[in-house]
Short mmCIF file of N, CA and C in Angstrom, two decimals:
data_model
loop_
_atom_site.label_atom_id
_atom_site.label_comp_id
_atom_site.label_asym_id
_atom_site.label_seq_id
_atom_site.Cartn_x
_atom_site.Cartn_y
_atom_site.Cartn_z
N UNK A 58 128.27 98.86 117.15
CA UNK A 58 127.28 97.84 117.07
C UNK A 58 127.84 96.57 117.61
N UNK A 59 127.09 95.87 118.47
CA UNK A 59 127.46 94.66 119.08
C UNK A 59 127.77 93.56 118.03
N UNK A 60 128.55 92.59 118.40
CA UNK A 60 128.91 91.46 117.49
C UNK A 60 127.67 90.71 117.07
N UNK A 61 126.85 90.41 118.02
CA UNK A 61 125.55 89.69 117.68
C UNK A 61 124.74 90.43 116.78
N UNK A 62 124.59 91.76 116.96
CA UNK A 62 123.77 92.57 116.04
C UNK A 62 124.35 92.69 114.67
N UNK A 63 125.65 92.80 114.58
CA UNK A 63 126.36 92.86 113.29
C UNK A 63 126.10 91.55 112.54
N UNK A 64 126.23 90.39 113.22
CA UNK A 64 126.01 89.07 112.59
C UNK A 64 124.55 88.99 112.22
N UNK A 65 123.63 89.47 113.05
CA UNK A 65 122.19 89.42 112.76
C UNK A 65 121.92 90.23 111.44
N UNK A 66 122.51 91.44 111.36
CA UNK A 66 122.34 92.24 110.17
C UNK A 66 122.82 91.57 108.92
N UNK A 67 124.07 91.02 109.03
CA UNK A 67 124.68 90.45 107.82
C UNK A 67 124.12 89.04 107.45
N UNK A 68 123.92 88.19 108.38
CA UNK A 68 123.57 86.83 108.15
C UNK A 68 122.03 86.60 108.06
N UNK A 69 121.30 87.37 108.88
CA UNK A 69 119.88 87.09 108.93
C UNK A 69 119.11 88.10 108.03
N UNK A 70 119.30 89.38 108.23
CA UNK A 70 118.58 90.39 107.45
C UNK A 70 118.89 90.36 105.99
N UNK A 71 120.26 90.41 105.71
CA UNK A 71 120.60 90.47 104.27
C UNK A 71 120.32 89.17 103.54
N UNK A 72 120.56 88.02 104.19
CA UNK A 72 120.20 86.73 103.59
C UNK A 72 118.68 86.70 103.39
N UNK A 73 117.92 87.12 104.40
CA UNK A 73 116.44 87.08 104.32
C UNK A 73 115.92 88.00 103.20
N UNK A 74 116.66 89.07 102.98
CA UNK A 74 116.14 89.99 101.91
C UNK A 74 116.59 89.67 100.50
N UNK A 75 117.27 88.50 100.35
CA UNK A 75 117.74 88.12 99.00
C UNK A 75 116.54 88.00 98.00
N UNK A 76 115.46 87.35 98.32
CA UNK A 76 114.31 87.30 97.37
C UNK A 76 113.83 88.75 97.01
N UNK A 77 113.67 89.63 98.01
CA UNK A 77 113.16 90.90 97.78
C UNK A 77 114.12 91.70 96.90
N UNK A 78 115.36 91.67 97.27
CA UNK A 78 116.38 92.44 96.57
C UNK A 78 116.64 91.87 95.09
N UNK A 79 116.56 90.55 94.96
CA UNK A 79 116.70 89.91 93.60
C UNK A 79 115.58 90.36 92.74
N UNK A 80 114.36 90.29 93.21
CA UNK A 80 113.22 90.69 92.40
C UNK A 80 113.30 92.15 91.99
N UNK A 81 113.73 93.05 93.01
CA UNK A 81 113.87 94.43 92.71
C UNK A 81 114.90 94.69 91.65
N UNK A 82 116.06 94.00 91.72
CA UNK A 82 117.07 94.12 90.73
C UNK A 82 116.61 93.62 89.37
N UNK A 83 115.90 92.53 89.33
CA UNK A 83 115.39 92.03 88.02
C UNK A 83 114.42 93.06 87.39
N UNK A 84 113.52 93.57 88.29
CA UNK A 84 112.61 94.59 87.87
C UNK A 84 113.28 95.87 87.30
N UNK A 85 114.38 96.25 87.93
CA UNK A 85 115.09 97.44 87.47
C UNK A 85 115.73 97.26 86.10
N UNK A 86 116.23 96.11 85.85
CA UNK A 86 116.99 95.85 84.61
C UNK A 86 116.15 95.24 83.43
N UNK A 87 114.90 94.95 83.60
CA UNK A 87 114.11 94.39 82.60
C UNK A 87 113.25 95.48 82.02
N UNK A 88 112.80 95.28 80.79
CA UNK A 88 111.88 96.24 80.10
C UNK A 88 110.48 95.71 80.11
N UNK A 89 109.57 96.63 80.02
CA UNK A 89 108.14 96.34 79.80
C UNK A 89 107.34 96.08 81.05
N UNK A 90 107.94 96.08 82.20
CA UNK A 90 107.19 95.89 83.38
C UNK A 90 106.64 94.50 83.61
N UNK A 91 107.22 93.51 82.99
CA UNK A 91 106.71 92.18 83.11
C UNK A 91 106.96 91.50 84.48
N UNK A 92 107.84 92.14 85.27
CA UNK A 92 108.15 91.70 86.61
C UNK A 92 107.54 92.70 87.60
N UNK A 93 106.86 92.16 88.62
CA UNK A 93 106.37 93.04 89.67
C UNK A 93 107.45 93.28 90.71
N UNK A 94 107.70 94.56 91.09
CA UNK A 94 108.89 94.80 91.93
C UNK A 94 108.73 94.22 93.34
N UNK A 95 107.55 94.15 93.85
CA UNK A 95 107.35 93.65 95.19
C UNK A 95 106.19 92.68 95.24
N UNK A 96 106.35 91.52 95.81
CA UNK A 96 105.27 90.57 95.99
C UNK A 96 105.30 90.02 97.38
N UNK A 97 104.09 89.61 97.78
CA UNK A 97 103.95 89.16 99.18
C UNK A 97 104.87 87.98 99.52
N UNK A 98 105.04 87.04 98.64
CA UNK A 98 105.79 85.83 98.99
C UNK A 98 107.29 86.11 99.30
N UNK A 99 107.89 87.17 98.78
CA UNK A 99 109.24 87.49 99.15
C UNK A 99 109.31 88.06 100.58
N UNK A 100 108.34 88.83 100.97
CA UNK A 100 108.32 89.40 102.36
C UNK A 100 107.91 88.28 103.34
N UNK A 101 107.13 87.37 102.93
CA UNK A 101 106.81 86.22 103.78
C UNK A 101 108.09 85.41 104.04
N UNK A 102 108.87 85.16 103.03
CA UNK A 102 110.13 84.41 103.21
C UNK A 102 111.04 85.16 104.18
N UNK A 103 111.14 86.48 104.03
CA UNK A 103 111.94 87.31 104.87
C UNK A 103 111.50 87.20 106.37
N UNK A 104 110.20 87.31 106.59
CA UNK A 104 109.70 87.31 107.91
C UNK A 104 109.93 85.93 108.55
N UNK A 105 109.76 84.87 107.76
CA UNK A 105 110.04 83.49 108.26
C UNK A 105 111.48 83.37 108.69
N UNK A 106 112.39 83.84 107.85
CA UNK A 106 113.82 83.79 108.18
C UNK A 106 114.13 84.47 109.51
N UNK A 107 113.52 85.68 109.72
CA UNK A 107 113.78 86.43 110.95
C UNK A 107 113.23 85.65 112.22
N UNK A 108 112.05 85.11 112.06
CA UNK A 108 111.48 84.53 113.28
C UNK A 108 112.11 83.16 113.61
N UNK A 109 112.47 82.35 112.53
CA UNK A 109 113.16 81.13 112.83
C UNK A 109 114.56 81.44 113.48
N UNK A 110 115.19 82.50 112.98
CA UNK A 110 116.45 82.89 113.57
C UNK A 110 116.30 83.31 115.04
N UNK A 111 115.23 84.04 115.34
CA UNK A 111 114.97 84.43 116.68
C UNK A 111 114.84 83.18 117.60
N UNK A 112 114.00 82.28 117.21
CA UNK A 112 113.76 81.05 117.95
C UNK A 112 115.10 80.34 118.17
N UNK A 113 115.84 80.19 117.11
CA UNK A 113 117.13 79.46 117.20
C UNK A 113 118.07 80.12 118.23
N UNK A 114 118.19 81.37 118.12
CA UNK A 114 119.18 82.08 119.00
C UNK A 114 118.69 82.17 120.44
N UNK A 115 117.40 82.27 120.63
CA UNK A 115 116.86 82.37 121.94
C UNK A 115 117.07 81.01 122.71
N UNK A 116 116.94 79.95 121.97
CA UNK A 116 117.01 78.64 122.63
C UNK A 116 118.47 78.33 123.05
N UNK A 117 119.46 79.10 122.54
CA UNK A 117 120.87 78.78 122.89
C UNK A 117 121.47 79.78 123.81
N UNK A 118 120.65 80.47 124.64
CA UNK A 118 121.16 81.34 125.65
C UNK A 118 120.78 80.91 127.05
N UNK A 119 121.56 81.34 128.02
CA UNK A 119 121.23 81.09 129.44
C UNK A 119 120.73 82.42 129.98
N UNK A 120 119.41 82.59 129.89
CA UNK A 120 118.76 83.86 130.32
C UNK A 120 118.21 83.67 131.69
N UNK A 121 118.46 84.67 132.56
CA UNK A 121 117.96 84.67 133.92
C UNK A 121 116.42 84.72 133.97
N UNK A 122 115.81 85.23 132.89
CA UNK A 122 114.40 85.34 132.91
C UNK A 122 113.85 84.36 131.86
N UNK A 123 113.45 83.14 132.32
CA UNK A 123 112.92 82.23 131.32
C UNK A 123 111.61 82.67 130.69
N UNK A 124 110.87 83.53 131.45
CA UNK A 124 109.65 84.01 130.90
C UNK A 124 109.89 84.86 129.58
N UNK A 125 110.96 85.59 129.58
CA UNK A 125 111.31 86.37 128.38
C UNK A 125 111.48 85.48 127.19
N UNK A 126 112.21 84.38 127.41
CA UNK A 126 112.47 83.42 126.27
C UNK A 126 111.07 82.84 125.83
N UNK A 127 110.25 82.51 126.75
CA UNK A 127 108.96 81.89 126.41
C UNK A 127 108.11 82.92 125.57
N UNK A 128 108.05 84.16 126.13
CA UNK A 128 107.29 85.19 125.37
C UNK A 128 107.82 85.41 124.04
N UNK A 129 109.13 85.53 123.85
CA UNK A 129 109.75 85.76 122.53
C UNK A 129 109.54 84.69 121.61
N UNK A 130 109.62 83.42 122.09
CA UNK A 130 109.33 82.21 121.21
C UNK A 130 107.90 82.23 120.83
N UNK A 131 107.02 82.52 121.78
CA UNK A 131 105.59 82.59 121.52
C UNK A 131 105.22 83.58 120.47
N UNK A 132 105.81 84.79 120.58
CA UNK A 132 105.57 85.84 119.55
C UNK A 132 106.04 85.41 118.23
N UNK A 133 107.21 84.77 118.22
CA UNK A 133 107.72 84.34 116.87
C UNK A 133 106.89 83.21 116.28
N UNK A 134 106.41 82.38 117.10
CA UNK A 134 105.48 81.32 116.58
C UNK A 134 104.19 81.91 116.05
N UNK A 135 103.67 82.91 116.77
CA UNK A 135 102.47 83.59 116.24
C UNK A 135 102.74 84.22 114.84
N UNK A 136 103.92 84.84 114.73
CA UNK A 136 104.22 85.49 113.45
C UNK A 136 104.42 84.36 112.44
N UNK A 137 105.07 83.25 112.70
CA UNK A 137 105.29 82.16 111.75
C UNK A 137 103.95 81.68 111.23
N UNK A 138 102.97 81.49 112.18
CA UNK A 138 101.65 80.94 111.76
C UNK A 138 100.97 82.00 110.89
N UNK A 139 101.11 83.27 111.22
CA UNK A 139 100.48 84.32 110.46
C UNK A 139 101.06 84.41 109.06
N UNK A 140 102.40 84.24 108.96
CA UNK A 140 103.03 84.22 107.65
C UNK A 140 102.57 82.95 106.83
N UNK A 141 102.36 81.83 107.56
CA UNK A 141 101.87 80.64 106.92
C UNK A 141 100.47 80.90 106.32
N UNK A 142 99.60 81.59 107.08
CA UNK A 142 98.27 81.90 106.54
C UNK A 142 98.33 82.79 105.37
N UNK A 143 99.20 83.80 105.45
CA UNK A 143 99.38 84.72 104.30
C UNK A 143 99.96 83.95 103.09
N UNK A 144 100.84 83.01 103.35
CA UNK A 144 101.37 82.28 102.22
C UNK A 144 100.25 81.42 101.56
N UNK A 145 99.39 80.82 102.37
CA UNK A 145 98.27 80.14 101.84
C UNK A 145 97.41 80.98 100.98
N UNK A 146 97.11 82.23 101.49
CA UNK A 146 96.32 83.16 100.69
C UNK A 146 97.01 83.46 99.42
N UNK A 147 98.30 83.61 99.40
CA UNK A 147 99.03 83.84 98.17
C UNK A 147 98.89 82.66 97.21
N UNK A 148 98.93 81.49 97.67
CA UNK A 148 98.74 80.26 96.86
C UNK A 148 97.31 80.20 96.28
N UNK A 149 96.35 80.59 97.17
CA UNK A 149 94.94 80.61 96.69
C UNK A 149 94.73 81.61 95.55
N UNK A 150 95.55 82.69 95.59
CA UNK A 150 95.42 83.67 94.53
C UNK A 150 95.73 83.11 93.14
N UNK A 151 96.57 82.08 93.17
CA UNK A 151 96.96 81.47 91.82
C UNK A 151 95.75 80.81 91.18
N UNK A 152 94.83 80.28 91.99
CA UNK A 152 93.62 79.62 91.41
C UNK A 152 92.33 80.48 91.52
N UNK A 153 92.28 81.33 92.48
CA UNK A 153 91.00 82.17 92.72
C UNK A 153 91.46 83.57 92.81
N UNK A 154 91.93 84.18 91.70
CA UNK A 154 92.49 85.51 91.79
C UNK A 154 91.44 86.59 92.11
N UNK A 155 90.18 86.34 91.88
CA UNK A 155 89.15 87.34 92.19
C UNK A 155 88.85 87.30 93.64
N UNK A 156 89.23 86.21 94.37
CA UNK A 156 88.95 86.10 95.81
C UNK A 156 89.92 86.86 96.66
N UNK A 157 91.15 87.02 96.28
CA UNK A 157 92.23 87.63 97.07
C UNK A 157 92.56 89.05 96.48
N UNK A 158 92.66 90.03 97.35
CA UNK A 158 93.10 91.36 97.05
C UNK A 158 94.62 91.35 97.14
N UNK A 159 95.31 91.18 95.97
CA UNK A 159 96.82 91.07 96.05
C UNK A 159 97.50 92.25 96.61
N UNK A 160 96.96 93.45 96.35
CA UNK A 160 97.65 94.67 96.95
C UNK A 160 97.47 94.65 98.44
N UNK A 161 96.32 94.34 98.95
CA UNK A 161 96.16 94.23 100.44
C UNK A 161 97.04 93.24 101.01
N UNK A 162 97.18 92.01 100.39
CA UNK A 162 98.07 90.98 100.89
C UNK A 162 99.52 91.46 100.83
N UNK A 163 99.94 92.13 99.84
CA UNK A 163 101.29 92.68 99.77
C UNK A 163 101.54 93.65 100.88
N UNK A 164 100.63 94.62 101.08
CA UNK A 164 100.86 95.61 102.11
C UNK A 164 100.82 95.00 103.55
N UNK A 165 99.96 93.97 103.70
CA UNK A 165 99.97 93.32 105.02
C UNK A 165 101.32 92.65 105.25
N UNK A 166 101.84 91.99 104.28
CA UNK A 166 103.12 91.27 104.47
C UNK A 166 104.27 92.25 104.61
N UNK A 167 104.26 93.35 103.89
CA UNK A 167 105.29 94.38 104.10
C UNK A 167 105.22 94.94 105.54
N UNK A 168 104.01 95.28 105.94
CA UNK A 168 103.84 95.75 107.38
C UNK A 168 104.29 94.76 108.41
N UNK A 169 103.93 93.46 108.18
CA UNK A 169 104.38 92.47 109.08
C UNK A 169 105.94 92.23 109.05
N UNK A 170 106.53 92.37 107.84
CA UNK A 170 107.97 92.31 107.69
C UNK A 170 108.71 93.39 108.42
N UNK A 171 108.14 94.64 108.39
CA UNK A 171 108.73 95.71 109.13
C UNK A 171 108.63 95.45 110.64
N UNK A 172 107.50 95.01 111.09
CA UNK A 172 107.30 94.66 112.47
C UNK A 172 108.22 93.55 112.96
N UNK A 173 108.41 92.56 112.03
CA UNK A 173 109.32 91.50 112.33
C UNK A 173 110.73 91.90 112.45
N UNK A 174 111.14 92.82 111.62
CA UNK A 174 112.48 93.44 111.66
C UNK A 174 112.70 94.13 113.00
N UNK A 175 111.77 95.00 113.43
CA UNK A 175 111.89 95.65 114.68
C UNK A 175 111.98 94.67 115.87
N UNK A 176 111.05 93.71 115.82
CA UNK A 176 111.03 92.69 116.94
C UNK A 176 112.35 91.95 116.93
N UNK A 177 112.84 91.50 115.76
CA UNK A 177 114.07 90.70 115.70
C UNK A 177 115.22 91.57 116.15
N UNK A 178 115.26 92.85 115.76
CA UNK A 178 116.35 93.69 116.24
C UNK A 178 116.31 93.83 117.78
N UNK A 179 115.12 93.96 118.41
CA UNK A 179 115.09 94.05 119.82
C UNK A 179 115.57 92.74 120.51
N UNK A 180 115.22 91.61 119.89
CA UNK A 180 115.74 90.33 120.43
C UNK A 180 117.25 90.32 120.41
N UNK A 181 117.77 90.59 119.24
CA UNK A 181 119.27 90.57 119.13
C UNK A 181 119.96 91.64 119.89
N UNK A 182 119.30 92.77 120.14
CA UNK A 182 119.83 93.76 121.01
C UNK A 182 119.97 93.16 122.44
N UNK A 183 119.00 92.52 122.89
CA UNK A 183 119.07 91.91 124.20
C UNK A 183 120.09 90.76 124.25
N UNK A 184 120.12 90.02 123.21
CA UNK A 184 121.14 88.92 123.14
C UNK A 184 122.53 89.44 123.17
N UNK A 185 122.69 90.57 122.47
CA UNK A 185 124.06 91.23 122.47
C UNK A 185 124.42 91.70 123.89
N UNK A 186 123.42 92.21 124.63
CA UNK A 186 123.70 92.71 125.97
C UNK A 186 124.02 91.52 126.87
N UNK A 187 123.30 90.36 126.72
CA UNK A 187 123.57 89.18 127.49
C UNK A 187 124.97 88.71 127.18
N UNK A 188 125.33 88.65 125.92
CA UNK A 188 126.70 88.19 125.56
C UNK A 188 127.80 89.09 126.15
N UNK A 189 127.53 90.42 126.17
CA UNK A 189 128.56 91.32 126.81
C UNK A 189 128.63 91.04 128.33
N UNK A 190 127.54 90.79 129.00
CA UNK A 190 127.51 90.58 130.43
C UNK A 190 128.27 89.26 130.68
N UNK A 191 128.11 88.25 129.87
CA UNK A 191 128.75 86.98 130.12
C UNK A 191 130.26 87.07 129.95
N UNK A 192 130.75 87.98 129.09
CA UNK A 192 132.20 88.20 128.92
C UNK A 192 132.86 88.84 130.06
N UNK A 193 132.06 89.61 130.90
CA UNK A 193 132.61 90.40 132.00
C UNK A 193 132.83 89.48 133.18
#
């Protein structure tokens, strides 16, 4: 595994998953099911971490194809806006719980988080390849 991908896995993915893993651990060690094991807000935070990391890393490379950088940044911005909307829906659920389908919201955010992980991996895969080429 390339150095950039290893750092991405350790610093971005694992740090981003702290809310998800913490909630899961609390759920495992508590009695009575008072904690929900998975909630949308944890996956929203994870997705935001991934896309902000993508934008930050992409802005610091010298890529021969500036259109690739623009496309990747645009995709990340679209995901960030989508996560923002989903976060707003989660907040609305606190006051108008009959209005929001919490399960649908949770599955949407989990699906987006998986898509974000795949997209972020592909970005860091390319960044790793660029870093290897620059060393040669």
